[in-house]
Amino acid sequence: MRTPLVAGNWKMNKTVAEARDLVTTMSPRLNEIAGVEKVLCPPYLALMAVASMLADTDLGLGAQDMHWEEKGAFTGEVAPNMVKEFCRYVIIGHSERRAYFGETDETVNRKVAAALKYGLTPIVCVGETLDQYESGLTAEVVRRQINGGLAGIDSANAPKIVVAYEPVWAIGTGKASSGENANTVHQKVLRRALSELFGADGADAIRILYGGSVTASNAAEFFAYPDIDGALVGGASLKPDEFVAITKAALR
Ligand code: PEP
């Protein structure tokens, strides 16, 4: 039985002071929800402040990206050992990183390997664009992203990996996938691809989240499906009532 996981990707929102306010409002309510793994992913600058606020809670902290090298001349980048000082999780390969910052399956792969080396749980994002969806290429695209992003990863690490299926056309658009479509991709494409990489047991241990316009009103539809193990939430993770309701809906 996989423990459901709900992660909030705050993206480039919230100063440190605003992050503190949001956590003050949200964390006691989230902390009461047992049986769901809860993760907050604020911007880098707020990680330290939020880490100290979460110290006595059941909530995990994640970064939104990281470099794969542990130090060096990489201006503006943040290393895995730096992330590890504050976080247990790191989002890797988000479609915004792929679209705007040149992230490729190869850089995703390096980052996943580095995350695992440092004991971080990578939340590896995959998903097709609207054009690809409309051309019937979803399975091919996400399979390629999984095979490239997770190439060479030892199957002993499989249970430490989280995958997020985030159709690009559903992110921030208010047009979520249907639960049925997401579950089909999870079950028939992603779980199968993971099984080819890590064996059936390895694939069974990996949580596959859905992401893309998840709200308090549609969350239950997703979590009703057996292969949807939680959600990666963007916009709604900045709204305490929404995020708490989504997290409650993930309870099995
Ligand atoms: C995301 O950015 O990962 C995301 C799913 O965003 P939203 O929930 O706003 O669609």
PDB file of C-alpha atoms and ligand atoms in Angstrom:
ATOM      1  CA  MET A   1       0.000   0.000   0.000  1.00  0.00           C
ATOM      2  CA  ARG A   2       1.556   3.309  -1.095  1.00  0.00           C
ATOM      3  CA  THR A   3       1.179   6.254   1.295  1.00  0.00           C
ATOM      4  CA  PRO A   4      -0.493   9.116  -0.564  1.00  0.00           C
ATOM      5  CA  LEU A   5       1.616  12.226  -1.014  1.00  0.00           C
ATOM      6  CA  VAL A   6       0.460  15.787  -1.611  1.00  0.00           C
ATOM      7  CA  ALA A   7       3.093  18.383  -2.465  1.00  0.00           C
ATOM      8  CA  GLY A   8       2.603  22.121  -2.908  1.00  0.00           C
ATOM      9  CA  ASN A   9       4.775  23.818  -5.525  1.00  0.00           C
ATOM     10  CA  TRP A  10       4.728  27.496  -4.628  1.00  0.00           C
ATOM     11  CA  LYS A  11       6.739  28.380  -7.758  1.00  0.00           C
ATOM     12  CA  MET A  12       8.078  31.965  -7.722  1.00  0.00           C
ATOM     13  CA  ASN A  13       5.633  33.199  -5.105  1.00  0.00           C
ATOM     14  CA  LYS A  14       6.047  34.458  -1.527  1.00  0.00           C
ATOM     15  CA  THR A  15       8.740  36.512   0.128  1.00  0.00           C
ATOM     16  CA  VAL A  16      10.176  35.070   3.328  1.00  0.00           C
ATOM     17  CA  ALA A  17       7.710  37.095   5.417  1.00  0.00           C
ATOM     18  CA  GLU A  18       4.788  35.958   3.257  1.00  0.00           C
ATOM     19  CA  ALA A  19       5.987  32.365   3.386  1.00  0.00           C
ATOM     20  CA  ARG A  20       6.043  32.533   7.181  1.00  0.00           C
ATOM     21  CA  ASP A  21       2.468  33.816   7.224  1.00  0.00           C
ATOM     22  CA  LEU A  22       1.274  31.074   4.891  1.00  0.00           C
ATOM     23  CA  VAL A  23       2.964  28.340   6.916  1.00  0.00           C
ATOM     24  CA  THR A  24       1.592  29.758  10.172  1.00  0.00           C
ATOM     25  CA  THR A  25      -1.920  29.487   8.743  1.00  0.00           C
ATOM     26  CA  MET A  26      -1.552  26.155   7.031  1.00  0.00           C
ATOM     27  CA  SER A  27       0.808  23.929   8.954  1.00  0.00           C
ATOM     28  CA  PRO A  28      -1.281  23.211  12.080  1.00  0.00           C
ATOM     29  CA  ARG A  29      -4.204  22.193   9.877  1.00  0.00           C
ATOM     30  CA  LEU A  30      -2.057  20.026   7.607  1.00  0.00           C
ATOM     31  CA  ASN A  31      -0.295  18.486  10.561  1.00  0.00           C
ATOM     32  CA  GLU A  32      -3.597  17.084  11.831  1.00  0.00           C
ATOM     33  CA  ILE A  33      -4.049  15.030   8.663  1.00  0.00           C
ATOM     34  CA  ALA A  34      -2.392  11.698   9.400  1.00  0.00           C
ATOM     35  CA  GLY A  35      -1.923   9.070   6.705  1.00  0.00           C
ATOM     36  CA  VAL A  36      -0.903  11.500   3.941  1.00  0.00           C
ATOM     37  CA  GLU A  37       2.682  12.621   3.290  1.00  0.00           C
ATOM     38  CA  LYS A  38       2.587  16.411   3.029  1.00  0.00           C
ATOM     39  CA  VAL A  39       5.304  18.469   1.369  1.00  0.00           C
ATOM     40  CA  LEU A  40       5.733  22.220   0.940  1.00  0.00           C
ATOM     41  CA  CYS A  41       8.055  23.535  -1.799  1.00  0.00           C
ATOM     42  CA  PRO A  42       8.631  27.254  -1.297  1.00  0.00           C
ATOM     43  CA  PRO A  43      11.225  29.297  -3.235  1.00  0.00           C
ATOM     44  CA  TYR A  44      14.861  28.729  -2.208  1.00  0.00           C
ATOM     45  CA  LEU A  45      15.153  31.898  -0.142  1.00  0.00           C
ATOM     46  CA  ALA A  46      12.300  30.847   2.114  1.00  0.00           C
ATOM     47  CA  LEU A  47      13.565  27.282   2.708  1.00  0.00           C
ATOM     48  CA  MET A  48      15.574  28.082   5.822  1.00  0.00           C
ATOM     49  CA  ALA A  49      12.760  30.009   7.499  1.00  0.00           C
ATOM     50  CA  VAL A  50      10.143  27.407   6.615  1.00  0.00           C
ATOM     51  CA  ALA A  51      12.425  24.535   7.707  1.00  0.00           C
ATOM     52  CA  SER A  52      12.606  25.916  11.222  1.00  0.00           C
ATOM     53  CA  MET A  53       8.833  26.367  11.330  1.00  0.00           C
ATOM     54  CA  LEU A  54       8.260  22.755  10.261  1.00  0.00           C
ATOM     55  CA  ALA A  55      10.808  21.245  12.633  1.00  0.00           C
ATOM     56  CA  ASP A  56       8.238  19.842  15.070  1.00  0.00           C
ATOM     57  CA  THR A  57       5.640  18.923  12.501  1.00  0.00           C
ATOM     58  CA  ASP A  58       4.895  16.009  10.258  1.00  0.00           C
ATOM     59  CA  LEU A  59       5.334  18.191   7.153  1.00  0.00           C
ATOM     60  CA  GLY A  60       8.176  17.732   4.707  1.00  0.00           C
ATOM     61  CA  LEU A  61      10.048  20.435   2.869  1.00  0.00           C
ATOM     62  CA  GLY A  62      11.139  20.390  -0.760  1.00  0.00           C
ATOM     63  CA  ALA A  63      13.130  22.555  -3.156  1.00  0.00           C
ATOM     64  CA  GLN A  64      11.766  23.317  -6.619  1.00  0.00           C
ATOM     65  CA  ASP A  65      14.963  22.385  -8.477  1.00  0.00           C
ATOM     66  CA  MET A  66      18.702  21.968  -7.898  1.00  0.00           C
ATOM     67  CA  HIS A  67      21.969  21.469  -9.789  1.00  0.00           C
ATOM     68  CA  TRP A  68      23.610  18.046  -9.869  1.00  0.00           C
ATOM     69  CA  GLU A  69      27.154  19.166  -8.946  1.00  0.00           C
ATOM     70  CA  GLU A  70      28.022  19.634  -5.284  1.00  0.00           C
ATOM     71  CA  LYS A  71      30.025  22.826  -5.810  1.00  0.00           C
ATOM     72  CA  GLY A  72      31.752  24.932  -8.425  1.00  0.00           C
ATOM     73  CA  ALA A  73      31.472  27.751 -10.903  1.00  0.00           C
ATOM     74  CA  PHE A  74      27.725  27.558 -11.601  1.00  0.00           C
ATOM     75  CA  THR A  75      26.522  31.089 -10.891  1.00  0.00           C
ATOM     76  CA  GLY A  76      23.005  31.218  -9.544  1.00  0.00           C
ATOM     77  CA  GLU A  77      22.682  27.484  -8.983  1.00  0.00           C
ATOM     78  CA  VAL A  78      22.043  25.541  -5.764  1.00  0.00           C
ATOM     79  CA  ALA A  79      23.791  22.234  -5.013  1.00  0.00           C
ATOM     80  CA  PRO A  80      22.234  19.006  -3.690  1.00  0.00           C
ATOM     81  CA  ASN A  81      24.184  19.137  -0.425  1.00  0.00           C
ATOM     82  CA  MET A  82      22.877  22.698   0.119  1.00  0.00           C
ATOM     83  CA  VAL A  83      19.302  21.573  -0.518  1.00  0.00           C
ATOM     84  CA  LYS A  84      19.834  18.616   1.796  1.00  0.00           C
ATOM     85  CA  GLU A  85      20.630  20.966   4.696  1.00  0.00           C
ATOM     86  CA  PHE A  86      16.946  21.937   4.794  1.00  0.00           C
ATOM     87  CA  CYS A  87      14.924  19.586   2.615  1.00  0.00           C
ATOM     88  CA  ARG A  88      13.923  15.957   2.214  1.00  0.00           C
ATOM     89  CA  TYR A  89      12.433  16.405  -1.262  1.00  0.00           C
ATOM     90  CA  VAL A  90      13.294  18.126  -4.525  1.00  0.00           C
ATOM     91  CA  ILE A  91      11.112  18.692  -7.595  1.00  0.00           C
ATOM     92  CA  ILE A  92      13.016  17.791 -10.757  1.00  0.00           C
ATOM     93  CA  GLY A  93      12.128  18.365 -14.406  1.00  0.00           C
ATOM     94  CA  HIS A  94       9.053  20.532 -13.879  1.00  0.00           C
ATOM     95  CA  SER A  95       7.632  21.493 -17.275  1.00  0.00           C
ATOM     96  CA  GLU A  96       8.377  25.168 -16.572  1.00  0.00           C
ATOM     97  CA  ARG A  97      12.050  24.265 -16.098  1.00  0.00           C
ATOM     98  CA  ARG A  98      11.921  22.242 -19.333  1.00  0.00           C
ATOM     99  CA  ALA A  99      10.139  24.988 -21.288  1.00  0.00           C
ATOM    100  CA  TYR A 100      11.910  28.121 -20.021  1.00  0.00           C
ATOM    101  CA  PHE A 101      15.270  26.981 -18.658  1.00  0.00           C
ATOM    102  CA  GLY A 102      16.503  24.313 -21.053  1.00  0.00           C
ATOM    103  CA  GLU A 103      15.931  21.294 -18.799  1.00  0.00           C
ATOM    104  CA  THR A 104      16.287  18.048 -20.771  1.00  0.00           C
ATOM    105  CA  ASP A 105      15.851  14.387 -19.933  1.00  0.00           C
ATOM    106  CA  GLU A 106      19.621  14.233 -19.602  1.00  0.00           C
ATOM    107  CA  THR A 107      19.824  17.035 -17.019  1.00  0.00           C
ATOM    108  CA  VAL A 108      16.830  15.514 -15.235  1.00  0.00           C
ATOM    109  CA  ASN A 109      18.728  12.239 -15.104  1.00  0.00           C
ATOM    110  CA  ARG A 110      21.811  13.859 -13.572  1.00  0.00           C
ATOM    111  CA  LYS A 111      19.693  15.665 -11.012  1.00  0.00           C
ATOM    112  CA  VAL A 112      17.768  12.522 -10.050  1.00  0.00           C
ATOM    113  CA  ALA A 113      21.042  10.622  -9.531  1.00  0.00           C
ATOM    114  CA  ALA A 114      22.427  13.486  -7.428  1.00  0.00           C
ATOM    115  CA  ALA A 115      19.236  13.721  -5.354  1.00  0.00           C
ATOM    116  CA  LEU A 116      19.348  10.015  -4.554  1.00  0.00           C
ATOM    117  CA  LYS A 117      23.052  10.200  -3.738  1.00  0.00           C
ATOM    118  CA  TYR A 118      22.287  12.883  -1.156  1.00  0.00           C
ATOM    119  CA  GLY A 119      19.308  11.060   0.326  1.00  0.00           C
ATOM    120  CA  LEU A 120      16.738  13.430  -1.163  1.00  0.00           C
ATOM    121  CA  THR A 121      13.438  12.194  -2.572  1.00  0.00           C
ATOM    122  CA  PRO A 122      13.184  13.388  -6.169  1.00  0.00           C
ATOM    123  CA  ILE A 123       9.712  14.305  -7.412  1.00  0.00           C
ATOM    124  CA  VAL A 124      10.307  13.724 -11.112  1.00  0.00           C
ATOM    125  CA  CYS A 125       7.875  15.556 -13.398  1.00  0.00           C
ATOM    126  CA  VAL A 126       6.805  14.302 -16.808  1.00  0.00           C
ATOM    127  CA  GLY A 127       3.993  15.339 -19.124  1.00  0.00           C
ATOM    128  CA  GLU A 128       3.060  16.112 -22.685  1.00  0.00           C
ATOM    129  CA  THR A 129       2.256  19.471 -24.287  1.00  0.00           C
ATOM    130  CA  LEU A 130      -1.145  20.272 -25.767  1.00  0.00           C
ATOM    131  CA  ASP A 131       0.135  19.641 -29.309  1.00  0.00           C
ATOM    132  CA  GLN A 132       1.510  16.275 -28.289  1.00  0.00           C
ATOM    133  CA  TYR A 133      -1.728  15.393 -26.485  1.00  0.00           C
ATOM    134  CA  GLU A 134      -3.839  16.335 -29.495  1.00  0.00           C
ATOM    135  CA  SER A 135      -1.540  14.326 -31.779  1.00  0.00           C
ATOM    136  CA  GLY A 136      -1.969  11.221 -29.630  1.00  0.00           C
ATOM    137  CA  LEU A 137       1.663  11.271 -28.509  1.00  0.00           C
ATOM    138  CA  THR A 138       1.151  11.243 -24.734  1.00  0.00           C
ATOM    139  CA  ALA A 139       2.356   7.670 -24.155  1.00  0.00           C
ATOM    140  CA  GLU A 140       5.412   8.080 -26.364  1.00  0.00           C
ATOM    141  CA  VAL A 141       6.431  11.388 -24.766  1.00  0.00           C
ATOM    142  CA  VAL A 142       6.065  10.406 -21.127  1.00  0.00           C
ATOM    143  CA  ARG A 143       7.701   7.025 -21.738  1.00  0.00           C
ATOM    144  CA  ARG A 144      10.683   8.799 -23.263  1.00  0.00           C
ATOM    145  CA  GLN A 145      10.843  11.230 -20.333  1.00  0.00           C
ATOM    146  CA  ILE A 146      10.748   8.352 -17.824  1.00  0.00           C
ATOM    147  CA  ASN A 147      13.340   6.275 -19.661  1.00  0.00           C
ATOM    148  CA  GLY A 148      15.666   9.254 -20.116  1.00  0.00           C
ATOM    149  CA  GLY A 149      15.145  10.821 -16.696  1.00  0.00           C
ATOM    150  CA  LEU A 150      15.590   7.577 -14.776  1.00  0.00           C
ATOM    151  CA  ALA A 151      18.243   5.900 -16.959  1.00  0.00           C
ATOM    152  CA  GLY A 152      20.891   4.039 -15.016  1.00  0.00           C
ATOM    153  CA  ILE A 153      19.173   4.443 -11.638  1.00  0.00           C
ATOM    154  CA  ASP A 154      19.567   1.329  -9.489  1.00  0.00           C
ATOM    155  CA  SER A 155      16.301  -0.485  -8.770  1.00  0.00           C
ATOM    156  CA  ALA A 156      17.169  -0.449  -5.048  1.00  0.00           C
ATOM    157  CA  ASN A 157      16.397   3.296  -5.247  1.00  0.00           C
ATOM    158  CA  ALA A 158      12.957   2.843  -6.801  1.00  0.00           C
ATOM    159  CA  PRO A 159      10.958   3.221  -3.559  1.00  0.00           C
ATOM    160  CA  LYS A 160      12.681   6.566  -2.931  1.00  0.00           C
ATOM    161  CA  ILE A 161      11.476   8.020  -6.229  1.00  0.00           C
ATOM    162  CA  VAL A 162       8.224   9.917  -6.735  1.00  0.00           C
ATOM    163  CA  VAL A 163       6.918  10.586 -10.247  1.00  0.00           C
ATOM    164  CA  ALA A 164       4.468  13.384 -11.074  1.00  0.00           C
ATOM    165  CA  TYR A 165       2.421  13.159 -14.260  1.00  0.00           C
ATOM    166  CA  GLU A 166       1.662  16.736 -15.184  1.00  0.00           C
ATOM    167  CA  PRO A 167       0.152  17.278 -18.625  1.00  0.00           C
ATOM    168  CA  VAL A 168       1.489  20.696 -19.632  1.00  0.00           C
ATOM    169  CA  TRP A 169      -1.918  21.702 -21.002  1.00  0.00           C
ATOM    170  CA  ALA A 170      -3.419  21.257 -17.537  1.00  0.00           C
ATOM    171  CA  ILE A 171      -0.837  23.256 -15.556  1.00  0.00           C
ATOM    172  CA  GLY A 172      -2.125  26.615 -14.398  1.00  0.00           C
ATOM    173  CA  THR A 173      -4.895  26.572 -17.012  1.00  0.00           C
ATOM    174  CA  GLY A 174      -7.863  25.577 -14.886  1.00  0.00           C
ATOM    175  CA  LYS A 175      -8.396  22.725 -17.364  1.00  0.00           C
ATOM    176  CA  ALA A 176      -7.497  19.625 -15.382  1.00  0.00           C
ATOM    177  CA  SER A 177      -7.235  16.208 -16.981  1.00  0.00           C
ATOM    178  CA  SER A 178     -10.062  13.857 -16.141  1.00  0.00           C
ATOM    179  CA  GLY A 179      -9.300  11.388 -13.372  1.00  0.00           C
ATOM    180  CA  GLU A 180      -9.850   8.563 -15.818  1.00  0.00           C
ATOM    181  CA  ASN A 181      -7.342   9.909 -18.359  1.00  0.00           C
ATOM    182  CA  ALA A 182      -4.710  10.521 -15.664  1.00  0.00           C
ATOM    183  CA  ASN A 183      -5.207   7.061 -14.165  1.00  0.00           C
ATOM    184  CA  THR A 184      -4.866   5.450 -17.596  1.00  0.00           C
ATOM    185  CA  VAL A 185      -1.542   7.232 -18.178  1.00  0.00           C
ATOM    186  CA  HIS A 186      -0.360   6.287 -14.675  1.00  0.00           C
ATOM    187  CA  GLN A 187      -1.370   2.643 -14.969  1.00  0.00           C
ATOM    188  CA  LYS A 188      -0.869   1.768 -18.610  1.00  0.00           C
ATOM    189  CA  VAL A 189       2.122   3.953 -19.469  1.00  0.00           C
ATOM    190  CA  LEU A 190       4.050   5.130 -16.423  1.00  0.00           C
ATOM    191  CA  ARG A 191       3.721   2.111 -14.129  1.00  0.00           C
ATOM    192  CA  ARG A 192       4.581  -0.161 -17.076  1.00  0.00           C
ATOM    193  CA  ALA A 193       7.626   1.914 -18.053  1.00  0.00           C
ATOM    194  CA  LEU A 194       8.747   1.931 -14.411  1.00  0.00           C
ATOM    195  CA  SER A 195       8.265  -1.808 -14.263  1.00  0.00           C
ATOM    196  CA  GLU A 196      10.553  -2.288 -17.271  1.00  0.00           C
ATOM    197  CA  LEU A 197      13.203  -0.193 -15.512  1.00  0.00           C
ATOM    198  CA  PHE A 198      12.867  -1.437 -11.943  1.00  0.00           C
ATOM    199  CA  GLY A 199      10.806  -4.644 -12.034  1.00  0.00           C
ATOM    200  CA  ALA A 200       7.214  -5.043 -10.865  1.00  0.00           C
ATOM    201  CA  ASP A 201       8.026  -4.629  -7.160  1.00  0.00           C
ATOM    202  CA  GLY A 202      10.091  -1.506  -7.761  1.00  0.00           C
ATOM    203  CA  ALA A 203       7.355   0.026  -9.919  1.00  0.00           C
ATOM    204  CA  ASP A 204       4.700  -0.850  -7.337  1.00  0.00           C
ATOM    205  CA  ALA A 205       6.586   1.054  -4.653  1.00  0.00           C
ATOM    206  CA  ILE A 206       6.791   4.312  -6.618  1.00  0.00           C
ATOM    207  CA  ARG A 207       4.184   6.970  -5.905  1.00  0.00           C
ATOM    208  CA  ILE A 208       2.792   8.505  -9.097  1.00  0.00           C
ATOM    209  CA  LEU A 209       1.169  11.887  -8.457  1.00  0.00           C
ATOM    210  CA  TYR A 210      -1.130  13.787 -10.768  1.00  0.00           C
ATOM    211  CA  GLY A 211      -0.549  17.520 -11.274  1.00  0.00           C
ATOM    212  CA  GLY A 212      -2.395  20.117 -13.302  1.00  0.00           C
ATOM    213  CA  SER A 213      -5.154  22.413 -11.993  1.00  0.00           C
ATOM    214  CA  VAL A 214      -5.959  20.245  -8.978  1.00  0.00           C
ATOM    215  CA  THR A 215      -8.396  22.054  -6.672  1.00  0.00           C
ATOM    216  CA  ALA A 216     -10.511  21.264  -3.629  1.00  0.00           C
ATOM    217  CA  SER A 217     -13.440  20.587  -5.972  1.00  0.00           C
ATOM    218  CA  ASN A 218     -11.784  18.070  -8.299  1.00  0.00           C
ATOM    219  CA  ALA A 219      -9.214  16.395  -5.990  1.00  0.00           C
ATOM    220  CA  ALA A 220     -11.451  13.520  -4.877  1.00  0.00           C
ATOM    221  CA  GLU A 221     -12.061  12.532  -8.507  1.00  0.00           C
ATOM    222  CA  PHE A 222      -8.335  11.877  -8.945  1.00  0.00           C
ATOM    223  CA  PHE A 223      -7.726  10.134  -5.639  1.00  0.00           C
ATOM    224  CA  ALA A 224     -10.570   7.696  -6.275  1.00  0.00           C
ATOM    225  CA  TYR A 225      -8.334   5.958  -8.832  1.00  0.00           C
ATOM    226  CA  PRO A 226      -5.934   3.276  -7.574  1.00  0.00           C
ATOM    227  CA  ASP A 227      -2.920   4.423  -9.577  1.00  0.00           C
ATOM    228  CA  ILE A 228      -3.132   8.077  -8.563  1.00  0.00           C
ATOM    229  CA  ASP A 229      -1.099   8.249  -5.370  1.00  0.00           C
ATOM    230  CA  GLY A 230      -1.444  11.932  -4.610  1.00  0.00           C
ATOM    231  CA  ALA A 231      -0.992  15.315  -6.231  1.00  0.00           C
ATOM    232  CA  LEU A 232       1.536  17.961  -7.107  1.00  0.00           C
ATOM    233  CA  VAL A 233      -0.378  21.187  -6.618  1.00  0.00           C
ATOM    234  CA  GLY A 234       0.608  24.623  -7.927  1.00  0.00           C
ATOM    235  CA  GLY A 235      -1.850  27.511  -7.654  1.00  0.00           C
ATOM    236  CA  ALA A 236      -4.108  25.890  -5.054  1.00  0.00           C
ATOM    237  CA  SER A 237      -1.145  25.219  -2.726  1.00  0.00           C
ATOM    238  CA  LEU A 238      -1.015  28.968  -2.010  1.00  0.00           C
ATOM    239  CA  LYS A 239      -4.590  28.925  -0.685  1.00  0.00           C
ATOM    240  CA  PRO A 240      -4.760  27.328   2.763  1.00  0.00           C
ATOM    241  CA  ASP A 241      -8.393  26.170   2.590  1.00  0.00           C
ATOM    242  CA  GLU A 242      -7.857  24.638  -0.852  1.00  0.00           C
ATOM    243  CA  PHE A 243      -4.588  22.913  -0.013  1.00  0.00           C
ATOM    244  CA  VAL A 244      -5.908  21.504   3.267  1.00  0.00           C
ATOM    245  CA  ALA A 245      -9.028  20.194   1.505  1.00  0.00           C
ATOM    246  CA  ILE A 246      -6.951  18.599  -1.274  1.00  0.00           C
ATOM    247  CA  THR A 247      -4.723  16.931   1.313  1.00  0.00           C
ATOM    248  CA  LYS A 248      -7.743  15.577   3.208  1.00  0.00           C
ATOM    249  CA  ALA A 249      -9.188  14.202  -0.024  1.00  0.00           C
ATOM    250  CA  ALA A 250      -6.008  12.153  -0.534  1.00  0.00           C
ATOM    251  CA  LEU A 251      -6.668  10.070   2.599  1.00  0.00           C
ATOM    252  CA  ARG A 252      -7.314   6.428   1.757  1.00  0.00           C
TER     253      ARG A 252
HETATM  254  C1  PEP B   1       2.428  22.673 -11.039  1.00  0.00           C
HETATM  255  O1  PEP B   1       2.986  23.718 -11.268  1.00  0.00           O
HETATM  256  O2  PEP B   1       3.099  21.664 -10.773  1.00  0.00           O
HETATM  257  C2  PEP B   1       0.978  22.637 -11.116  1.00  0.00           C
HETATM  258  C3  PEP B   1       0.390  21.478 -11.128  1.00  0.00           C
HETATM  259  O3  PEP B   1       0.337  23.851 -11.176  1.00  0.00           O
HETATM  260  P1  PEP B   1      -1.265  24.090 -11.066  1.00  0.00           P
HETATM  261  O4  PEP B   1      -1.769  23.244  -9.928  1.00  0.00           O
HETATM  262  O5  PEP B   1      -1.387  25.554 -10.776  1.00  0.00           O
HETATM  263  O6  PEP B   1      -1.854  23.688 -12.350  1.00  0.00           O
END
